[in-house]
XYZ file of C-alpha atoms in Angstrom:
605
model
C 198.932 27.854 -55.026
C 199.479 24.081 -54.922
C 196.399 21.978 -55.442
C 196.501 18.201 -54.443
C 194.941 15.835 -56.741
C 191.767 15.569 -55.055
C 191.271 19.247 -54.943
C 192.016 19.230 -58.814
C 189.587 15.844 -59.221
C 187.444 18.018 -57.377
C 187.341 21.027 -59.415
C 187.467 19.714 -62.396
C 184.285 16.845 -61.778
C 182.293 19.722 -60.930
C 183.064 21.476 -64.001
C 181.379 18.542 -66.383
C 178.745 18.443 -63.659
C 177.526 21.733 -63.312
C 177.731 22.569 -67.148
C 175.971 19.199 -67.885
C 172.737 20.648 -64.661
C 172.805 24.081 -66.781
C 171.941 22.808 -69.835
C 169.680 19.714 -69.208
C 167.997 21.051 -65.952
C 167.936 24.215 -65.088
C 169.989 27.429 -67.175
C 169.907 29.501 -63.908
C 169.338 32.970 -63.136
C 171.996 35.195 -65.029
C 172.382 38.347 -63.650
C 176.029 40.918 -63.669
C 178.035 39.946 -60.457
C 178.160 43.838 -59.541
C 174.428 44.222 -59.809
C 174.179 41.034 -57.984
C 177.327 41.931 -54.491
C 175.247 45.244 -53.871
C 173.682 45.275 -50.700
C 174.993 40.846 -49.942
C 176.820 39.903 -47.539
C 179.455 37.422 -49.197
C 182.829 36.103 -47.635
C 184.873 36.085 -50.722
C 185.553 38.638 -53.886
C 184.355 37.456 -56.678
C 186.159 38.084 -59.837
C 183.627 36.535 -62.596
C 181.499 38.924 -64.910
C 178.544 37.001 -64.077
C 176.590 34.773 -61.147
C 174.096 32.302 -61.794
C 171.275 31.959 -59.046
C 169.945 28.396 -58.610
C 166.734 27.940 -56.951
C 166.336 24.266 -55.583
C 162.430 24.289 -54.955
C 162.142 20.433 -54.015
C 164.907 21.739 -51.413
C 164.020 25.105 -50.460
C 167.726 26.005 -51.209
C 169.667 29.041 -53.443
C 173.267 28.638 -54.477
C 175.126 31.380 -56.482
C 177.870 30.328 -59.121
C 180.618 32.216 -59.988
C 181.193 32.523 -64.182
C 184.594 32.954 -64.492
C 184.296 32.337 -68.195
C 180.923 32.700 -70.344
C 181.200 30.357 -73.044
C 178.695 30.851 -76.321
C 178.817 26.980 -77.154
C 177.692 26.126 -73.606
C 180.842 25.182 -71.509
C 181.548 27.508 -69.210
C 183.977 27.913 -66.628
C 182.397 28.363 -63.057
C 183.986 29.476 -59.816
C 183.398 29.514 -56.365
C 180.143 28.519 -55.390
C 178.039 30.010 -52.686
C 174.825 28.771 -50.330
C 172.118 31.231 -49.103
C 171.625 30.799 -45.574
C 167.826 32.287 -44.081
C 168.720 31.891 -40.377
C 171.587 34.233 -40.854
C 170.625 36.105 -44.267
C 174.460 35.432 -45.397
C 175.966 33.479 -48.144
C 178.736 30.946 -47.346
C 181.164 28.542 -49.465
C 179.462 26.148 -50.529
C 182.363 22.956 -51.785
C 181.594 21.164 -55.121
C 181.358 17.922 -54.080
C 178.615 18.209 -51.182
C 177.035 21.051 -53.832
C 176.937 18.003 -56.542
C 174.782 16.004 -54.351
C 172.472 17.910 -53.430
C 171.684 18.759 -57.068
C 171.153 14.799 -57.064
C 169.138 14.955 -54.208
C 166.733 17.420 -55.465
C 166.428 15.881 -59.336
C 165.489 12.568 -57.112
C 162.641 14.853 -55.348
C 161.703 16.431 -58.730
C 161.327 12.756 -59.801
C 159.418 11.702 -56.841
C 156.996 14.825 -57.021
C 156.065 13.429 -60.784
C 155.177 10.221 -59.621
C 158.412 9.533 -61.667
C 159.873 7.083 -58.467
C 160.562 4.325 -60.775
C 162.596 6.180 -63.386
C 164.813 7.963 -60.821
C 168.281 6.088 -59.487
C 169.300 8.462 -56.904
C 171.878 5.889 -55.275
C 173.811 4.987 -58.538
C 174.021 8.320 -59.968
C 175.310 9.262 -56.549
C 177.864 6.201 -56.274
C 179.220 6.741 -59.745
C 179.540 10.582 -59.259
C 181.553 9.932 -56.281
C 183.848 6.241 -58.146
C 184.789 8.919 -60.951
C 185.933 11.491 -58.795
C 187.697 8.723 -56.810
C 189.250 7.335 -59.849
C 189.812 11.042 -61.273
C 192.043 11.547 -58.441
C 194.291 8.567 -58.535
C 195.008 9.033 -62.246
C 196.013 12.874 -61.767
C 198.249 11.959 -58.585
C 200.299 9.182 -60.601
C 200.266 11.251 -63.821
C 200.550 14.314 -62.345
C 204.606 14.298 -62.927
C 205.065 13.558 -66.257
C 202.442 16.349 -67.031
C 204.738 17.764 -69.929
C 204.432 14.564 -72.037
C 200.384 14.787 -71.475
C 200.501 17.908 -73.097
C 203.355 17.585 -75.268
C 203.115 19.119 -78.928
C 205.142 16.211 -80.402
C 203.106 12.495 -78.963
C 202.779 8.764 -80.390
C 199.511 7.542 -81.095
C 199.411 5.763 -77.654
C 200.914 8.691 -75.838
C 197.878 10.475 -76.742
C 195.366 7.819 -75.877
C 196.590 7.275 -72.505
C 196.841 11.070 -71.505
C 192.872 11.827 -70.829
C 192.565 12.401 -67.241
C 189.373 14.312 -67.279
C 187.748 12.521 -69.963
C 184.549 13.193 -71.552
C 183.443 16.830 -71.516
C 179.844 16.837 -71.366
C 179.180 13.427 -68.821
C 178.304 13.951 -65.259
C 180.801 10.996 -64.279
C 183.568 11.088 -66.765
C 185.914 8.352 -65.069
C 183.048 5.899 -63.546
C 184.450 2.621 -64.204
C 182.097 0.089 -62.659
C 183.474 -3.408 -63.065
C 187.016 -2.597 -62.235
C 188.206 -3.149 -58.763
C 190.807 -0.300 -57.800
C 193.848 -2.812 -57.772
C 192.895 -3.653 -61.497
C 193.416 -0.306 -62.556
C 197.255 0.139 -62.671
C 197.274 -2.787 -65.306
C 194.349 -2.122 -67.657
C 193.096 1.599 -67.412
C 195.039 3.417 -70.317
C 194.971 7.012 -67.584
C 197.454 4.692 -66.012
C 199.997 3.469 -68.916
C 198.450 0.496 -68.967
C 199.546 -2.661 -71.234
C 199.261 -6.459 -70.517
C 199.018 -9.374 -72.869
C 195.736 -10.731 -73.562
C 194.182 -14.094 -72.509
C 193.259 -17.040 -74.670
C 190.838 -19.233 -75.583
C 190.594 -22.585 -77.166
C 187.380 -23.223 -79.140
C 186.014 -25.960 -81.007
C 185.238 -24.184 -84.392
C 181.675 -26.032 -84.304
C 181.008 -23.134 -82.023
C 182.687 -20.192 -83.837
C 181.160 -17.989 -86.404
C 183.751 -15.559 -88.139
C 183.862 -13.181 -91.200
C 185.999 -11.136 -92.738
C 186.092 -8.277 -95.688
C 189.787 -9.462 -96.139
C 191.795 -12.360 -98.071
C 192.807 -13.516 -94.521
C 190.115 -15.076 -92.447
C 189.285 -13.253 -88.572
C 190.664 -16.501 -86.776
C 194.037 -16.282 -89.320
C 195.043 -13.027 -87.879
C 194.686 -14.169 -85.051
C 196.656 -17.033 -84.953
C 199.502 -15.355 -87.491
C 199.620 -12.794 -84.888
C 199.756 -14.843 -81.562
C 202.532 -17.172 -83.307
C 204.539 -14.281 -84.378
C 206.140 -14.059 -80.917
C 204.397 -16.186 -79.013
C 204.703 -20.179 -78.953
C 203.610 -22.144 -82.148
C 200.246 -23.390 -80.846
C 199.121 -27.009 -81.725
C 196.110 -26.883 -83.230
C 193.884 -29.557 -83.848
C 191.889 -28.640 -87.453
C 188.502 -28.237 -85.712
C 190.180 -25.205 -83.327
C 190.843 -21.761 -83.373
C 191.569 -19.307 -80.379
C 189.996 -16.219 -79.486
C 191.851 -13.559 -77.544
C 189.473 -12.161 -74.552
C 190.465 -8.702 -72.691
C 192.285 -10.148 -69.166
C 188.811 -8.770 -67.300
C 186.762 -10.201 -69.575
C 188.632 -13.532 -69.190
C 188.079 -13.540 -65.526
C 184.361 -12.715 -65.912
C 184.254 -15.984 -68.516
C 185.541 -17.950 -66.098
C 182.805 -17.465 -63.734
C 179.918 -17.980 -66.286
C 177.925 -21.567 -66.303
C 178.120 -21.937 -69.934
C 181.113 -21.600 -70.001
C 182.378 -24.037 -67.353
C 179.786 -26.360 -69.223
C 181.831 -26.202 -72.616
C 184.946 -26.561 -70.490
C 183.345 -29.800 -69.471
C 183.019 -31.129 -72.810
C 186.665 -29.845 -73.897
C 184.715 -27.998 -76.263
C 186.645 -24.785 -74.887
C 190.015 -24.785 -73.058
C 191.058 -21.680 -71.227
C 194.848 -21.217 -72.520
C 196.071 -18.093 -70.148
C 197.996 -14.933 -70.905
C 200.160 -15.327 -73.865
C 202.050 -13.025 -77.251
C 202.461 -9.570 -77.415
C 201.966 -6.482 -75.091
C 199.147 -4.957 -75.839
C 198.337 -0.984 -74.282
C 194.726 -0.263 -73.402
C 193.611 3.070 -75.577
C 191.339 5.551 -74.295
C 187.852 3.224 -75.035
C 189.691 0.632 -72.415
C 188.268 -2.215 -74.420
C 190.216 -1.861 -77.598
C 193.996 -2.289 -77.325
C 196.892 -1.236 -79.438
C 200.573 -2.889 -79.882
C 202.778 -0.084 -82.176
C 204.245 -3.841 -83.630
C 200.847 -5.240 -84.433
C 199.141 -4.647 -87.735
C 195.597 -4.813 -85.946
C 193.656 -3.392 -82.785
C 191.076 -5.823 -80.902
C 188.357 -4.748 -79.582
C 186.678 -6.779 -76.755
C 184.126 -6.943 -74.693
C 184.323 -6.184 -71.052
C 182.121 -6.961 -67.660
C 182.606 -2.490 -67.425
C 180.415 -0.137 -67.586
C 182.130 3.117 -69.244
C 180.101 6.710 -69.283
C 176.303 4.894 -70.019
C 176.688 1.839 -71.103
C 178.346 -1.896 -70.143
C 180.589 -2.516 -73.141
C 179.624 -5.520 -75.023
C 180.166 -6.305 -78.557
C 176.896 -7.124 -80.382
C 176.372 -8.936 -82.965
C 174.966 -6.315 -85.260
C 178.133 -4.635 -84.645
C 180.468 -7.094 -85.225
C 178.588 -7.805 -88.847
C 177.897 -4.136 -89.683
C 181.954 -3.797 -89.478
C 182.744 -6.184 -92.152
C 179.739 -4.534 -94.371
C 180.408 -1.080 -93.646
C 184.326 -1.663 -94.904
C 182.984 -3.421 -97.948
C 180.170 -0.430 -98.837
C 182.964 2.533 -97.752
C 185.262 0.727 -100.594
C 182.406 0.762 -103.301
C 181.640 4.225 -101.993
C 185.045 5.416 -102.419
C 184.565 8.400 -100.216
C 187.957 8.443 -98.406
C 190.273 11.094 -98.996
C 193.941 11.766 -98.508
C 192.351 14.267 -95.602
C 189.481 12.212 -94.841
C 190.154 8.279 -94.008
C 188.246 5.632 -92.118
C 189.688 3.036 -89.747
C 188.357 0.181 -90.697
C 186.572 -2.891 -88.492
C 187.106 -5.873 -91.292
C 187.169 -8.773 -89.563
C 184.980 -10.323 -86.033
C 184.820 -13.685 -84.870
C 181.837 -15.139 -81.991
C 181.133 -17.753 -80.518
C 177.668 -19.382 -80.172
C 176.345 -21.038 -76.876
C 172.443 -22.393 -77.289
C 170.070 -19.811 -75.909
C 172.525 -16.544 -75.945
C 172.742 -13.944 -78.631
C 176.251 -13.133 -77.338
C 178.456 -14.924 -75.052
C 181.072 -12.569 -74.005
C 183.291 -14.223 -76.338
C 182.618 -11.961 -79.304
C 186.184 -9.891 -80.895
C 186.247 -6.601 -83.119
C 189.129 -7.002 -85.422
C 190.390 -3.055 -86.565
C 192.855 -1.737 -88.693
C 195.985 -0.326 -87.254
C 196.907 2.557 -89.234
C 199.585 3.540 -86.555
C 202.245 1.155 -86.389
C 205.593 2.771 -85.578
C 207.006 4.869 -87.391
C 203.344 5.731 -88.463
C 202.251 6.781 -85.420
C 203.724 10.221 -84.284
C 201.044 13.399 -83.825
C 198.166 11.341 -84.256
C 195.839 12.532 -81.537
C 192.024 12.510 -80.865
C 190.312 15.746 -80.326
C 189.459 14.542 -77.272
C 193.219 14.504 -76.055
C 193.523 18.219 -78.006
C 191.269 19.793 -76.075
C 191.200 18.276 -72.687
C 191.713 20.727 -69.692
C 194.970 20.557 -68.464
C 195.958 20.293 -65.104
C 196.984 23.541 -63.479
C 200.207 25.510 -64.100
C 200.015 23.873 -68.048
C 198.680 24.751 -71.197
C 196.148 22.655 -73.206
C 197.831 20.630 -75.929
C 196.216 22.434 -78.534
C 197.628 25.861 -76.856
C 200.824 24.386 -77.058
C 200.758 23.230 -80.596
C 199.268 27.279 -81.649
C 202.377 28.546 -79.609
C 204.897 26.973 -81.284
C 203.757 27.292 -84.744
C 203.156 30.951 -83.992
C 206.889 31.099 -83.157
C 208.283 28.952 -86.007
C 206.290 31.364 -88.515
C 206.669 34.489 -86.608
C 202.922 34.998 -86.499
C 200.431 35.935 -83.887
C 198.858 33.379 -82.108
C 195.055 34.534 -83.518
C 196.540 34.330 -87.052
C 197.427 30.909 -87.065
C 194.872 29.994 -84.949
C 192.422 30.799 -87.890
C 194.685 29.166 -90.295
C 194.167 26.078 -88.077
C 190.808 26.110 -87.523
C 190.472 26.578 -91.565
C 192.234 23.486 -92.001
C 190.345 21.190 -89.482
C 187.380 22.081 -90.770
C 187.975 21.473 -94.080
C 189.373 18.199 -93.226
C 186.802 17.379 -90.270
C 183.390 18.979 -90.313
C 182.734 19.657 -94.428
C 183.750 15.875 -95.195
C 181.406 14.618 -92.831
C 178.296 17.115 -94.158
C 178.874 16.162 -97.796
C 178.791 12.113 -96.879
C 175.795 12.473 -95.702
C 174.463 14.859 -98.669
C 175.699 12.350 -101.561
C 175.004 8.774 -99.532
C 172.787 9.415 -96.752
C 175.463 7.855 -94.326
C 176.037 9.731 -90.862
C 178.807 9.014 -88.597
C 178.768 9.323 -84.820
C 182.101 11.349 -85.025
C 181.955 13.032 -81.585
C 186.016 13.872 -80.184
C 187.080 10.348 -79.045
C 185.827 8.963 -82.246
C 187.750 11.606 -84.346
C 191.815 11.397 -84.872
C 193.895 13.816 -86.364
C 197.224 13.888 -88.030
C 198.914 16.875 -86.753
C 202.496 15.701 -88.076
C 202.659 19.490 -89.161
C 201.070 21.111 -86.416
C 197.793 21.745 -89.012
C 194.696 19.375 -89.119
C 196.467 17.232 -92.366
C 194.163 13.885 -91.921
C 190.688 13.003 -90.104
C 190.269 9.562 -89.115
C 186.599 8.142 -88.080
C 186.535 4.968 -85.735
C 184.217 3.269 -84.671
C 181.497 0.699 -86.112
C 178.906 1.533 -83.524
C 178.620 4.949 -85.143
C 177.262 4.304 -88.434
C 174.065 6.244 -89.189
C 172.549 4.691 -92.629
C 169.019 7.174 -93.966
C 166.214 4.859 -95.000
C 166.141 7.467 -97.910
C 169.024 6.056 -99.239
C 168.260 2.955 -98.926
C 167.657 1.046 -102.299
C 170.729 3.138 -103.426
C 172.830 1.528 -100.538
C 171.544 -1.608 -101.118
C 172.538 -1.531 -104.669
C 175.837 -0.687 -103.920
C 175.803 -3.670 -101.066
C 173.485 -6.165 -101.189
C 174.015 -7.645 -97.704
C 172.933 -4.391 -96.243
C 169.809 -5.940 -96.157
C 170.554 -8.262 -93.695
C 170.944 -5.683 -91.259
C 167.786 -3.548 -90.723
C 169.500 -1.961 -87.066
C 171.807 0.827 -89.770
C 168.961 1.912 -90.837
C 167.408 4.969 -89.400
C 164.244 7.998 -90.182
C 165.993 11.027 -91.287
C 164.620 13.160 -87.997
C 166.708 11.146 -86.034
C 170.137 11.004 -87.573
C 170.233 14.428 -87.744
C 169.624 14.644 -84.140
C 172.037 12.173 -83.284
C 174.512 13.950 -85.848
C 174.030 17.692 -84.803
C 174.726 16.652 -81.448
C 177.985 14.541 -82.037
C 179.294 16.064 -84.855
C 178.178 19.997 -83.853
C 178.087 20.192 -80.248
C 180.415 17.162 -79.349
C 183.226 17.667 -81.326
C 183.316 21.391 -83.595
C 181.520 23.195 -80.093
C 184.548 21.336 -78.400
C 187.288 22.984 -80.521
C 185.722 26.458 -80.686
C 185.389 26.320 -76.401
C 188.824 25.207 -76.466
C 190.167 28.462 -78.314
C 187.908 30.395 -76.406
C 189.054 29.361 -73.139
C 192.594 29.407 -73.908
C 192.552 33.051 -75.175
C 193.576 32.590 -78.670
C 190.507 33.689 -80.333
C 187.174 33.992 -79.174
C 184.366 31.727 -79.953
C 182.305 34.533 -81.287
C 184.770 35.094 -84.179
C 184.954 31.408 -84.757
C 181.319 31.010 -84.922
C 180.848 33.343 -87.132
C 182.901 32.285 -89.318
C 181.529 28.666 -89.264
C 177.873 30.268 -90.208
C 179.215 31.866 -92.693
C 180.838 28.264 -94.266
C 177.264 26.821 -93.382
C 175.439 29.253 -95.054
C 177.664 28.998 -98.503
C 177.346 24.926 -98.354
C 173.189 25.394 -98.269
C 173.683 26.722 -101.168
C 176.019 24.167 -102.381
C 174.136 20.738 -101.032
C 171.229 19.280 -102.813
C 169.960 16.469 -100.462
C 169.976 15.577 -96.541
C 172.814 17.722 -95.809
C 170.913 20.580 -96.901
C 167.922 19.815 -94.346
C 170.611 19.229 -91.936
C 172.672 22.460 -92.173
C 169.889 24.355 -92.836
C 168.657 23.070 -88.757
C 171.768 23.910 -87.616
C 172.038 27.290 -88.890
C 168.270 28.640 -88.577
C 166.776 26.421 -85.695
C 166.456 27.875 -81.937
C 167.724 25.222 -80.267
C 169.749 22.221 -81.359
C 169.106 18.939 -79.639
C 171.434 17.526 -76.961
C 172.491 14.312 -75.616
C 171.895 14.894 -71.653
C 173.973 12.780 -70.165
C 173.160 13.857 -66.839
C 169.304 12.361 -67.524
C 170.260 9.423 -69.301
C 172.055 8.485 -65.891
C 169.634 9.640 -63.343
C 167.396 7.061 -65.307
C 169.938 4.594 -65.257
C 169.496 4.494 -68.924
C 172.069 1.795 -70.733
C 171.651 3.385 -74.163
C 173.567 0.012 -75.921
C 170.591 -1.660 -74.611
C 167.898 0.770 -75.059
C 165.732 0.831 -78.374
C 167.536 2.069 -81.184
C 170.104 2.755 -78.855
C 168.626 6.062 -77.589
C 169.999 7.989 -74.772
C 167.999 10.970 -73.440
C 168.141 14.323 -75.256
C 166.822 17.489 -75.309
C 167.252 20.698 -76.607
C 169.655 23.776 -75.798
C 169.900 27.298 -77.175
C 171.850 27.286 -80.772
C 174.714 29.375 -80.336
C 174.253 30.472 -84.024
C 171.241 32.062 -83.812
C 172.668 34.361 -80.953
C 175.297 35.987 -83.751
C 174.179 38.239 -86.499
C 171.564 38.699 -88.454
C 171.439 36.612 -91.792
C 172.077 39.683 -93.882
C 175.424 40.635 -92.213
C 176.473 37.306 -94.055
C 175.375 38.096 -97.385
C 179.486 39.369 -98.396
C 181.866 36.265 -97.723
C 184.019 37.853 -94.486
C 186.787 36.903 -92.955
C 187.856 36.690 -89.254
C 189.096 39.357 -87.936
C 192.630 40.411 -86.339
């Protein structure tokens, strides 16, 4: 049956929605959907092993979910929905975007009835629930027709960055955009195919502060690169330029201090200029397949939590963190890291950043270098209806080529990114105490054969340093010192790190297979407890205390997303950048025993 975009926008906003509710809120009421029909009077069949009851105290309401699919990592796929009505004793339809709401509406009472009034932001949950549905829809109607390349087993780089029309899996508004108008984004949001070339900025270098890791200074590349096809710039030898994002240019414009430097000619707004760049799937760091590095900007938008701004901790830990990964020598023809080398600022009396601040990144995908490099965000996205996920398609076909069943390579596959993906990451933080937010937009593959071949970590916001390891760091690089905001207590890392590396991004590819019918998350979970429980063995340091959490603990914490925006939290902002969590039920302890583990196994066929 046809489905217009708004329908799937629909569908798929309550998906993230409801599965964010179960786990933060309120788990439900499970209970087997025959048990539960007997004796109800319901309008619809309902084909789902299971219904969840929802009790809404604050509201006096019951709803009853349909689980079409019971996931064990905790994303489950849920069905019709139904309302309880007293005056007639029947259950009607209940639609998901009213149903959303009212789940608002009674978190805001829940709030209220703790005295919690303050804390609460019923209205902007509500308004950015309802912009990323908006926005959801738009970017599946225009996309909607080339749904083959979204999908495609064979993708650039760009292709892949520009195909998430869902985006991320476990946030209550996935597509909020605040900041952009509607007409901005067909030119800058990446859902859209957007490129444009960026805006410039003349600065007197009295007000510029720039570093770099490389032989080339920040404001260099720059220029090389500008000049390279764009006009040969007359510079005066106290000037550099800065490239700006075109919406953070227009934001500039409008600031005081700036128009007050434009006064004194100490900064000269130069337009759009060079190169087409294409927005990637942050929005705020662009790409050109020509260009041998990716900018990364700030921009007057708020994204998931958080209005992205480059700080100035950032910007410095980038050139430190490239110098300390080089004296660490960690990467690994499997295992790489795309490096932030370079930054440059500017400085305006009275402001620790002015808007004007640039994250200079490695482009490790120019073309010719860029084909099947994909983020396992864009692997495991849901597809639109009547398709298959990408990394369905990608099993299919090398099931075919080898003339293999689907579950058979699907192990071999799963072998290979974890061996490349989640064991790397463990063991850096065993031997150097470093911890990297690698959750699935941070986390690139090479899939050039089909098989996990390379994992790539972006990001410098994501860089967990242990104060254990401290002096060791520091002896390795002194000017770690100068930036206290790496370093964090042990308890936390691993909570940050169990929840981006375990639940973000591995719980992301075991769903994935689950849902798609290749092989169920059981036998995939088992078989990661059983690589856990040989690497305790193995580790001697903070890995250990971290695996040993993940494999033995109850529950494993969880970033709620849902909570952090009901509060309105900014987590950027917030003290050691801390978003709410809390804690779910680990999936691991719901397999086996310990002893049926004792005999290395393998999955089985």
């Amino acid at each position: 049956m046809y489905q217009s975009a708004k329908q799937i926008a629909e569908f798929e906003s309550f998906q993230v929605f409801i599965n964010c509710y179960l786990k933060e809120i309120d788990k439900g009421n499970w209970v087997d959907t025959e048990d539960w029909i007997k004796h109800k009077s319901i309008p619809v069949t309902l084909t789902g092993k299971s219904v969840i009851e929802l009790e809404l105290t604050n509201l006096t309401l019951t709803f009853a979910l349909e689980v079409n699919y019971h996931s064990l990592t905790g994303r489950h796929l849920i069905g019709q929905v139904l309302k309880y009505c007293p005056a007639t004793y029947q259950w009607i339809i209940q639609d998901y975007l009213p149903f959303m709401i009212t789940l608002i509406q009674d978190l805001d009472l829940a709030e209220q009835k703790n005295k919690c009034t303050d804390l609460s932001h019923f209205d902007e949950l509500t308004i950015r629930l309802i912009d990323s549905f908006q926005t959801m829809t738009t970017y599946i109607e225009a996309r909607r027709r080339d749904a083959e390349r979204l999908y495609s087993e064979d993708a650039t780089f760009i292709e892949t960055e520009q195909s998430l029309l869902f985006g991320h899996w476990m946030h209550p508004t996935p597509k909020s955009r605040q900041g952009m108008a509607s007409w901005q984004h067909p030119s800058f949001a990446p859902e859209l195919n957007a490129s444009f070339p960026l805006h410039y900025f003349q600065v007197d270098r009295n007000l510029v502060e720039e570093a770099s890791s490389l032989p080339m200074s920040a404001s260099e590349m720059i220029q090389n690169s500008l000049e390279r096809k764009g006009p040969a710039l007359q510079l005066g030898n106290n000037d550099c330029i800065i490239p700006v994002h075109p919406l953070q240019a227009q934001w500039l414009l409008q600031q005081d201090y700036i128009k007050e430097a434009m006064s004194h000619n100490l900064v000269k707004y130069l337009g759009a200029m060079g190169e087409q760049y294409l927005a990637t799937s942050s929005i705020r760091t662009v790409y050109s397949e020509v260009e041998e590095w990716m900018y990364k900007f700030s921009i007057p938008v708020k994204v998931t939590n958080s209005l992205r701004v480059n700080q100035t901790h950032e910007l410095i830990a980038g050139t430190i963190i490239y110098n300390l990964m080089k004296k660490l020598n960690y990467s690994k023809d499997y295992f790489r890291f795309i490096e932030d080398p370079a930054y440059i600022k500017c400085k305006f009396p009275g402001r620790e950043e002015s808007g004007l601040e640039l994250i200079i990144r490695s482009n490790k995908f120019l073309k010719g270098n860029d084909m099947n490099i994909c983020s396992i965000a864009a692997l495991v996205q849901t597809p639109l209806p009547g398709y298959r996920s990408k990394l369905h398609c990608i099993i299919d076909r090398l099931a075919k080529s080898e003339s293999r069943s689907t579950k058979e390579v699907s192990i071999d596959w799963f072998q290979k990114y974890w061996r490349c993906s989640i064991e790397p990451l463990i063991r850096l933080y065993d031997e150097h105490g470093l911890a990297l937010e690698a959750h699935q937009q941070n986390s690139l593959l090479d899939l050039s054969t089909g098989y996990p071949e390379t994992y790539y970590y972006r990001d410098n916001q994501g860089y967990y340093l242990s104060k254990t390891h401290c002096e060791t760091l520091f002896e390795l690089e002194p000017s770690l010192k100068g930036l206290p905001e790496l370093f964090y207590e042990d308890a936390l890392i691993q909570e940050r790190f169990t929840y981006y590396l375990i639940q973000n991004q591995l719980f992301s590819i075991i769903n994935r297979f689950g849902q798609d019918s290749l092989i169920s998350e059981e036998s995939l979970a088992q078989w990661v407890r059983e690589q856990l429980i040989q690497m305790e063995l193995q580790l001697v340091s903070l890995g250990k205390q971290l695996v040993q959490k993940v494999l033995y603990s109850v529950t494993l914490p969880y970033k709620a997303n849902l909570l952090t925006r009901l509060h309105d939290v900014d987590e950027l902002l917030a003290e050691n950048e801390q978003a709410v969590y809390t804690k779910v039920p680990n999936p691991f302890t719901c397999l086996k025993k310990e002893k049926d583990y004792e005999k290395p196994t393998t999955i089985v066929v």
